[in-house]
PDB file of C-alpha atoms in Angstrom:
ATOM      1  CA  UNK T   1      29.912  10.818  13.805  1.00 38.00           C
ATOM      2  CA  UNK T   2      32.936   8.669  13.333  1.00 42.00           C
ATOM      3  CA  UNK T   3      35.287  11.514  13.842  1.00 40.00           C
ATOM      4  CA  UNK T   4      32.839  12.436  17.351  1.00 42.00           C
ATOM      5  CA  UNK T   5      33.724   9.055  18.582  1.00 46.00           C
ATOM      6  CA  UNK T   6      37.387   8.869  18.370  1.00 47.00           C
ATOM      7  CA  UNK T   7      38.220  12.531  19.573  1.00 43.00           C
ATOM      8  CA  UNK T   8      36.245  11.823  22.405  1.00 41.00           C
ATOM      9  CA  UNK T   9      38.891   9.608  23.202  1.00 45.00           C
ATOM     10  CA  UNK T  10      42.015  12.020  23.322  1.00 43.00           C
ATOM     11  CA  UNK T  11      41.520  13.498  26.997  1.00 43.00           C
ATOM     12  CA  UNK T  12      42.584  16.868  27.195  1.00 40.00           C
ATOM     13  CA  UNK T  13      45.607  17.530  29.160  1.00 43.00           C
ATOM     14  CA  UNK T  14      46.646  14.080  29.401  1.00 51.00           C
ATOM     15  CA  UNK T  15      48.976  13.022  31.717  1.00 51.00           C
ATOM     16  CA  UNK T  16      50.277  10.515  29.235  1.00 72.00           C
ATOM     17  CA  UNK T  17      51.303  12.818  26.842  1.00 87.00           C
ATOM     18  CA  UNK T  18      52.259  11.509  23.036  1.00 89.00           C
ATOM     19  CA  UNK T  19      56.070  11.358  22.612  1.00 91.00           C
ATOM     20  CA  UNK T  20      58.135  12.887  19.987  1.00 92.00           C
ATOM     21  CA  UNK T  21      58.202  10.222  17.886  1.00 90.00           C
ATOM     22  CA  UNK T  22      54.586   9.108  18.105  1.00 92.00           C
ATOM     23  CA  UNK T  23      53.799  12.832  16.967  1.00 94.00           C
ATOM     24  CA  UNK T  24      56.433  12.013  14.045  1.00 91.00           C
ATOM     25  CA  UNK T  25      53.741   9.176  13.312  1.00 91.00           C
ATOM     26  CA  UNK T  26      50.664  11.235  13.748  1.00 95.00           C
ATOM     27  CA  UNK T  27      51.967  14.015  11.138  1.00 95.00           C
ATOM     28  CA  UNK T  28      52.980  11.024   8.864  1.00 95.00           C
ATOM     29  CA  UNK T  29      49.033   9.773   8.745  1.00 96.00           C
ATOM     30  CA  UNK T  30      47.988  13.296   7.899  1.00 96.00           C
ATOM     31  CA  UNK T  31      50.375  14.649   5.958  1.00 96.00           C
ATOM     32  CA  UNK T  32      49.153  11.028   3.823  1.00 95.00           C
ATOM     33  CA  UNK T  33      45.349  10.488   4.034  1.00 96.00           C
ATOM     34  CA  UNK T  34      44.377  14.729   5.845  1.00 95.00           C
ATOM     35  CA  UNK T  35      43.710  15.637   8.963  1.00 95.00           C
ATOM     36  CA  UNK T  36      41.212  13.734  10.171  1.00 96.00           C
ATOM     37  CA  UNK T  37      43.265  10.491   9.975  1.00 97.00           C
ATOM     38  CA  UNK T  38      45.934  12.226  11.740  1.00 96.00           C
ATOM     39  CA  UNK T  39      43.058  12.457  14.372  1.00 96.00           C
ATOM     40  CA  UNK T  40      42.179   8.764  14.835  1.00 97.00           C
ATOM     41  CA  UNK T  41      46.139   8.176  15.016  1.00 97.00           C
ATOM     42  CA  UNK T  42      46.095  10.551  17.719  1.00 97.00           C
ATOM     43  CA  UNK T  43      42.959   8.723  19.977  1.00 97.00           C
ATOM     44  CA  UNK T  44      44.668   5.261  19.415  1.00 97.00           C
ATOM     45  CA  UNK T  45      48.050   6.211  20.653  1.00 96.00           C
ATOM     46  CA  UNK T  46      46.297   7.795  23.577  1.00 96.00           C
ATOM     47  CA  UNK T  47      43.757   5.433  24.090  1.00 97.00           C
ATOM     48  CA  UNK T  48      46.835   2.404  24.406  1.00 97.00           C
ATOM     49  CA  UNK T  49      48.863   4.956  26.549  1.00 96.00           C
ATOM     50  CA  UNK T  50      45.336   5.173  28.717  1.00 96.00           C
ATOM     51  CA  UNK T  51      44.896   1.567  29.412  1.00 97.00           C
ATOM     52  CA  UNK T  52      48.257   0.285  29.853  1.00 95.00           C
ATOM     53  CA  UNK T  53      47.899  -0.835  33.465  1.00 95.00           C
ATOM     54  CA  UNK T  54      44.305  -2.234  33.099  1.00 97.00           C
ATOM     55  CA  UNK T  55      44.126  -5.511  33.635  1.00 97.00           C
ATOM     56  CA  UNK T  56      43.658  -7.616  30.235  1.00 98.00           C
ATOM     57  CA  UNK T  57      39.672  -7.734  30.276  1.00 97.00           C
ATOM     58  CA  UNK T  58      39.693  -4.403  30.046  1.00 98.00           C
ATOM     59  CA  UNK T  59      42.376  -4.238  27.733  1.00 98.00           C
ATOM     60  CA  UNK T  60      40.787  -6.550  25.023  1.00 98.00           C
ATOM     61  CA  UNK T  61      36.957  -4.368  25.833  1.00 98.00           C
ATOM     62  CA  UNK T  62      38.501  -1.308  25.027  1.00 98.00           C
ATOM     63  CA  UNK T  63      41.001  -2.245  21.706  1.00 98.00           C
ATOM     64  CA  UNK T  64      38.095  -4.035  20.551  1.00 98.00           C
ATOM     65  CA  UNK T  65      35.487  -1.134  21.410  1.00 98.00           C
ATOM     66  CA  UNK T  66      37.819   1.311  19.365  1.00 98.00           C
ATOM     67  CA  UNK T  67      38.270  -0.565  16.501  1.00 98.00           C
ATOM     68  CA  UNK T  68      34.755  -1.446  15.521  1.00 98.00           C
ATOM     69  CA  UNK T  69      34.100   1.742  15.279  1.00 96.00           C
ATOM     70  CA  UNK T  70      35.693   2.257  12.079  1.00 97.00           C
ATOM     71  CA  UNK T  71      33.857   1.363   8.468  1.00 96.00           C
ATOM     72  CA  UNK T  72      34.151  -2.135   6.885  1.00 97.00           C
ATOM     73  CA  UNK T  73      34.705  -1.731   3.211  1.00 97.00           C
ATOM     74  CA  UNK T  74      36.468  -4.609   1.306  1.00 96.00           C
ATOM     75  CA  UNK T  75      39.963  -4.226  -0.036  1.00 97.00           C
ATOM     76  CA  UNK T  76      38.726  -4.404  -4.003  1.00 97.00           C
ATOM     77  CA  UNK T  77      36.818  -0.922  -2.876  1.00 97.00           C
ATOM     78  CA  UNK T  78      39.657   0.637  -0.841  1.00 97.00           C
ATOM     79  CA  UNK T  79      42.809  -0.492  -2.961  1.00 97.00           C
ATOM     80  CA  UNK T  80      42.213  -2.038  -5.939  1.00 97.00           C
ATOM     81  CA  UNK T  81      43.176  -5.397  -4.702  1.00 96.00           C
ATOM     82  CA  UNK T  82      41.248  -8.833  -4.231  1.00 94.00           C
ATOM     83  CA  UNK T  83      43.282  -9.406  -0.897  1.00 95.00           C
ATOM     84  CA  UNK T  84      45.061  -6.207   0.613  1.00 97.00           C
ATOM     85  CA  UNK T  85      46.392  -7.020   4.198  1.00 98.00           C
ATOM     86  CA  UNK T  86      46.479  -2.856   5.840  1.00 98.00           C
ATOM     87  CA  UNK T  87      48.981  -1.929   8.393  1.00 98.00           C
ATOM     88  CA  UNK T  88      46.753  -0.733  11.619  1.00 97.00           C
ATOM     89  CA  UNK T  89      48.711   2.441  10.273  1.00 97.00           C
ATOM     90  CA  UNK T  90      46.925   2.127   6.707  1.00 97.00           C
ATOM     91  CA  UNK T  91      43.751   1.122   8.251  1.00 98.00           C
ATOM     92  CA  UNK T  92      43.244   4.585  10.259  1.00 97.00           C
ATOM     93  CA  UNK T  93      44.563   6.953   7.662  1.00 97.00           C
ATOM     94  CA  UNK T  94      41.864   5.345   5.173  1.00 97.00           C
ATOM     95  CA  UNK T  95      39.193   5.223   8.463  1.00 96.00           C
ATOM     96  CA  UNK T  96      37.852   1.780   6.858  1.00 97.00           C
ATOM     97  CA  UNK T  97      39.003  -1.953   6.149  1.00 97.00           C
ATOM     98  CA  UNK T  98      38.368  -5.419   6.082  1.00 97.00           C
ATOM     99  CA  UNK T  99      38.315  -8.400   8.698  1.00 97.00           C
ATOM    100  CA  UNK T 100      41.890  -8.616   8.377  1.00 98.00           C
ATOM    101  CA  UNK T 101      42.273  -4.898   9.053  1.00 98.00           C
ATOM    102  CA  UNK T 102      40.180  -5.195  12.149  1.00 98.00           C
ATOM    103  CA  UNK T 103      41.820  -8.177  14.034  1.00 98.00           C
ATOM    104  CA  UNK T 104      45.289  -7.310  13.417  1.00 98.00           C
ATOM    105  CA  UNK T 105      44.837  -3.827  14.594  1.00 98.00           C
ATOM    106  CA  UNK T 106      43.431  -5.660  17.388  1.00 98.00           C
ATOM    107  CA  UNK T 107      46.718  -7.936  17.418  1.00 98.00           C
ATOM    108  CA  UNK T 108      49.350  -5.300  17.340  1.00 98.00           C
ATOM    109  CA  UNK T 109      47.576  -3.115  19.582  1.00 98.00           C
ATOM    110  CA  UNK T 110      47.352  -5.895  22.191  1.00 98.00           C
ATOM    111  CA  UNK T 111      50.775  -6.797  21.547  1.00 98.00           C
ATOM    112  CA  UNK T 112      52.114  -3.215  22.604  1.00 97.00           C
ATOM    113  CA  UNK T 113      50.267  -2.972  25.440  1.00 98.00           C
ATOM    114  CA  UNK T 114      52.398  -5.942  26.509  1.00 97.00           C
ATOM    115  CA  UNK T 115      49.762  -9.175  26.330  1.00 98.00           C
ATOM    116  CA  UNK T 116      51.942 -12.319  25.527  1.00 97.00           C
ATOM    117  CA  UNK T 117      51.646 -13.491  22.146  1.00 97.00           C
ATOM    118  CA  UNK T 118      51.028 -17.220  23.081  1.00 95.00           C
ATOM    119  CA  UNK T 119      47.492 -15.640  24.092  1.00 97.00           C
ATOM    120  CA  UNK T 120      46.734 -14.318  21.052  1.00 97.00           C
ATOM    121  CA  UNK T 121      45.457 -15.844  17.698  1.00 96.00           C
ATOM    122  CA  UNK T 122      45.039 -14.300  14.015  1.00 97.00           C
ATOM    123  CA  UNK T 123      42.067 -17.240  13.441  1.00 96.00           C
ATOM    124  CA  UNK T 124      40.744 -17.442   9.336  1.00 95.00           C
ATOM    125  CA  UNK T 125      37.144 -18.710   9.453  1.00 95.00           C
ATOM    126  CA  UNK T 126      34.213 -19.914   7.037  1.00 94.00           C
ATOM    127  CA  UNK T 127      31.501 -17.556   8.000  1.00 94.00           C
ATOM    128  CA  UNK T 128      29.010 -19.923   7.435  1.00 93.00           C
ATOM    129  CA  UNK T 129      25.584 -17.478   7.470  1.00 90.00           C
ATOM    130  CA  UNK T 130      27.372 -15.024   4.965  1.00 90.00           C
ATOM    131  CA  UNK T 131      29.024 -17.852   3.069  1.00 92.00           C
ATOM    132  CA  UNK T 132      32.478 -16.269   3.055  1.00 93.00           C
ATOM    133  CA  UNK T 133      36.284 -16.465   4.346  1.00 95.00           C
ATOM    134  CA  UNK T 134      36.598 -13.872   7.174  1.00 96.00           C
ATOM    135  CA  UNK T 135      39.088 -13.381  10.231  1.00 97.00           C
ATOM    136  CA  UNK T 136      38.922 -12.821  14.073  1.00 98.00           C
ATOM    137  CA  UNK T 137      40.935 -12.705  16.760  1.00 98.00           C
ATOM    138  CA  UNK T 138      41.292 -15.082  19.366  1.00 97.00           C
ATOM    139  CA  UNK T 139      42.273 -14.390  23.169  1.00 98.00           C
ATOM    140  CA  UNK T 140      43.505 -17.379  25.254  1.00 96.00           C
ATOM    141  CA  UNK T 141      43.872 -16.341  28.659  1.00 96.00           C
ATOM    142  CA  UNK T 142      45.749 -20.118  29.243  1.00 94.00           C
ATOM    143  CA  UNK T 143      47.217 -22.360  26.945  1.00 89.00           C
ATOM    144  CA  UNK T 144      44.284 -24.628  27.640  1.00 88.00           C
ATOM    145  CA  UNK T 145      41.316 -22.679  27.827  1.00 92.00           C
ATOM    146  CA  UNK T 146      38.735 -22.293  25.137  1.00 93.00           C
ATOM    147  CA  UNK T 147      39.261 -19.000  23.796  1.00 95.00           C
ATOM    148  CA  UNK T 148      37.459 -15.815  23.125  1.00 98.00           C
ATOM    149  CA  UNK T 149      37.033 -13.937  20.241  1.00 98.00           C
ATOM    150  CA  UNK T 150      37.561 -10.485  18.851  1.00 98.00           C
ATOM    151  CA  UNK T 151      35.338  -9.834  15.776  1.00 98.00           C
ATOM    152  CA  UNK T 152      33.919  -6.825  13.387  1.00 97.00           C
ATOM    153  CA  UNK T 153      31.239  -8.356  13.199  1.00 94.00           C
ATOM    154  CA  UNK T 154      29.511  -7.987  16.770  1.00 94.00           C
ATOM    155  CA  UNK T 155      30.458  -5.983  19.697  1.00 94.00           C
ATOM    156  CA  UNK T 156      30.486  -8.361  22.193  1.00 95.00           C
ATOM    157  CA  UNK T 157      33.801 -10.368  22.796  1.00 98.00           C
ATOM    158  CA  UNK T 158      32.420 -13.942  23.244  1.00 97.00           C
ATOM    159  CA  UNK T 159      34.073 -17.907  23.907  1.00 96.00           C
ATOM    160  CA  UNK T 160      33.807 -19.872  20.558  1.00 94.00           C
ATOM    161  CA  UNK T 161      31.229 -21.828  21.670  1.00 93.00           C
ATOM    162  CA  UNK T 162      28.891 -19.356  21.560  1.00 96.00           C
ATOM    163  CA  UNK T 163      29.732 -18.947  17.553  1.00 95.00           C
ATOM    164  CA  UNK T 164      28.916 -22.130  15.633  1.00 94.00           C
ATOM    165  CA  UNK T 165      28.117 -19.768  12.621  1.00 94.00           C
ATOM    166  CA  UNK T 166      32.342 -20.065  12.662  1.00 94.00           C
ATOM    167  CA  UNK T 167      34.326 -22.750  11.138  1.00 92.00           C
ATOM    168  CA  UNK T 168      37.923 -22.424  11.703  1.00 92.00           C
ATOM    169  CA  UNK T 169      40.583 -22.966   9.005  1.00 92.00           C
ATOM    170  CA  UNK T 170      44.090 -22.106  10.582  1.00 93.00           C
ATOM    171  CA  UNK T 171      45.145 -19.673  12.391  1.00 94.00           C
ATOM    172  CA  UNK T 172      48.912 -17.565  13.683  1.00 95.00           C
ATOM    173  CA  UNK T 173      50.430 -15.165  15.755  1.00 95.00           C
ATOM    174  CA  UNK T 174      53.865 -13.534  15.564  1.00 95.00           C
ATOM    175  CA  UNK T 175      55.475 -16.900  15.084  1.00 92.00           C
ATOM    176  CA  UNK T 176      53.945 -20.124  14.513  1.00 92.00           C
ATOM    177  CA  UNK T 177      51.058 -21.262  12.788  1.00 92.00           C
ATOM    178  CA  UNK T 178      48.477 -23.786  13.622  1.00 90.00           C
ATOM    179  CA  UNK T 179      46.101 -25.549  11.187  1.00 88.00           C
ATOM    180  CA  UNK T 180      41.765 -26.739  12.115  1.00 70.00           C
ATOM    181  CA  UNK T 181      41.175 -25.952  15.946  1.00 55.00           C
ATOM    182  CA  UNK T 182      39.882 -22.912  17.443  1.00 49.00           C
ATOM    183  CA  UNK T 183      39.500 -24.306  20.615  1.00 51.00           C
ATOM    184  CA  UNK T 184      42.889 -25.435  21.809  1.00 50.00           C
ATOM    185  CA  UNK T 185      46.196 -24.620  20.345  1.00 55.00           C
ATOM    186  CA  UNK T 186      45.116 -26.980  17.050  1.00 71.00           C
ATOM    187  CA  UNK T 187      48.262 -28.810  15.155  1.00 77.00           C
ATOM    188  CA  UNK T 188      51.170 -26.757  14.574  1.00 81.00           C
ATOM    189  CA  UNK T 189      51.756 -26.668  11.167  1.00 82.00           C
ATOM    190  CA  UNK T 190      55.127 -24.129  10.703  1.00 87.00           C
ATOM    191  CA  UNK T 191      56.188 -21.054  11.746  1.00 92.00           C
ATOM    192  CA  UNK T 192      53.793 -17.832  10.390  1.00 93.00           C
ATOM    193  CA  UNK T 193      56.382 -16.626   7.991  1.00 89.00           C
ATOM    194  CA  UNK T 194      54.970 -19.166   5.283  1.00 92.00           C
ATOM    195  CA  UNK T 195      51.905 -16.463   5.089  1.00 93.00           C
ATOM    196  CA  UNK T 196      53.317 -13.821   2.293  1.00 94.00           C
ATOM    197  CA  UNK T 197      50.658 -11.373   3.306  1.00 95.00           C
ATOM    198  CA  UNK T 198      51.812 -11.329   6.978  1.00 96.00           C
ATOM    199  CA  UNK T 199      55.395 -11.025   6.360  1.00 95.00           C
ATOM    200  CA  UNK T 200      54.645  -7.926   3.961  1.00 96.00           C
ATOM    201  CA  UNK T 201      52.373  -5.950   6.463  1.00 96.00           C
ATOM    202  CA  UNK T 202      54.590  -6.323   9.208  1.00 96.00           C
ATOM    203  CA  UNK T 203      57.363  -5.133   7.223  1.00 95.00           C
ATOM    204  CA  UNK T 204      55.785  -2.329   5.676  1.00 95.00           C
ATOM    205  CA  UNK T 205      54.184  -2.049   9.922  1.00 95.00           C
ATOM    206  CA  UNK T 206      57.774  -1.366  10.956  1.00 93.00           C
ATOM    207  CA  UNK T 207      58.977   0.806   7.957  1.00 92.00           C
ATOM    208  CA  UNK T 208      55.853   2.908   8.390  1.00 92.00           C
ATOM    209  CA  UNK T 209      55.263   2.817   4.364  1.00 95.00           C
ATOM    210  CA  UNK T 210      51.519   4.164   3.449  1.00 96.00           C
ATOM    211  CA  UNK T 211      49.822   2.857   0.280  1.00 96.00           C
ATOM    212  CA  UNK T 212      47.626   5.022  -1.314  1.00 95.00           C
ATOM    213  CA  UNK T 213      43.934   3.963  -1.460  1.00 96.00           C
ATOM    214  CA  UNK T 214      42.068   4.357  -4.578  1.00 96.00           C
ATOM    215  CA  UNK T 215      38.676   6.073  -2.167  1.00 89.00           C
ATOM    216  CA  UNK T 216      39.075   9.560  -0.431  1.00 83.00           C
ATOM    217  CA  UNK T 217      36.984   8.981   2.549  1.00 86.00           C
ATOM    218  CA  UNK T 218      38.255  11.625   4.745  1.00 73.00           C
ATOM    219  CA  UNK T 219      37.402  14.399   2.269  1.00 58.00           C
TER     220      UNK T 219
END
């Protein structure tokens, strides 16, 4: 069903056809985790070449819609790690990931498609009703404005108000990083390369280096 959804996605005879290098990428993520990884590769590259000129509504539905289609399996399961931060990369060739996998998939995709990254948030939260850490992403159309979030754990993109079951911790974009408040900027607290985790992914992001999960779920 999985692999339904996401080919559904790669219209055939696109106008926006994939470019050299993004087919570089595509044989990468199969040659890696098989063919049907290569696959979901393929829809997301077409799906951000798709929506490019939709205004950023849309954009946000339809990066969030894709995403949460994929599995949610924690990182001990997938890696062999307690905390395992996936490149959006890693998290399609394995078809399955975490809260962390999920928003910043979210967060790079958005990113691409050209959405300023003083609108965007990587938010850590106490999920109070499951009694555990988890992240989201956070869309602030203005600097001011209460935002709305991006989450694995329901479909619908939502302000914060409308989630008390979230306590916020800190959150960070490409830059900075803010301590407390979701709603409002919160108190800036450094810049975002003080988070180990982030600076690794988003070097192994721009190296294109594939760990190797412990699971096989695309056999």
């Amino acid at each position: 069903m999985m692999l339904c959804l996401l080919a559904l996605l790669i219209p055939t005879g696109s106008a926006n056809a994939l470019t050299p290098s993004e087919q570089q990428s595509i044989k990468l993520i199969r040659d890696a985790y098989g063919e049907r990884a290569g696959l979901r590769v393929e829809a997301w590259r077409q799906l951000l070449k798709d929506i490019r000129q939709d205004d950023e509504m849309r954009l946000l539905e339809q990066v969030n819609d894709f995403f949460n289609q994929l599995r949610f399996l924690d990182d001990i399961e997938i890696w062999g790690k307690e905390d395992y931060w996936a490149t959006p990369l890693e998290f399609l060739g394995v078809g399955a990931g975490d809260c962390e996998e999920f928003s910043i998939a979210k967060y790079f995709s958005l990113r691409e498609l050209g959405m300023d990254d003083e609108k965007l948030r990587l938010v850590y939260v106490k999920a109070l009703e499951l009694n555990q850490f988890h992240m989201v992403l956070a869309y602030y159309p203005t600097p001011s404005a209460v935002p709305l979030l991006l989450d694995n754990l329901t479909p619908d993109i939502v302000v914060v108000s409308q989630r008390p079951d979230l306590q916020p911790i800190f959150s960070f974009n490409g830059s900075k990083l803010w301590l407390i408040k979701l709603q409002g900027k919160g108190e800036l607290a450094g810049d975002a390369s003080q988070i180990k985790q982030w600076n690794d992914l988003r070097s192994r992001f721009s190296g294109q280096q594939l760990a190797q999960p412990i699971i096989r779920l695309n056999e």
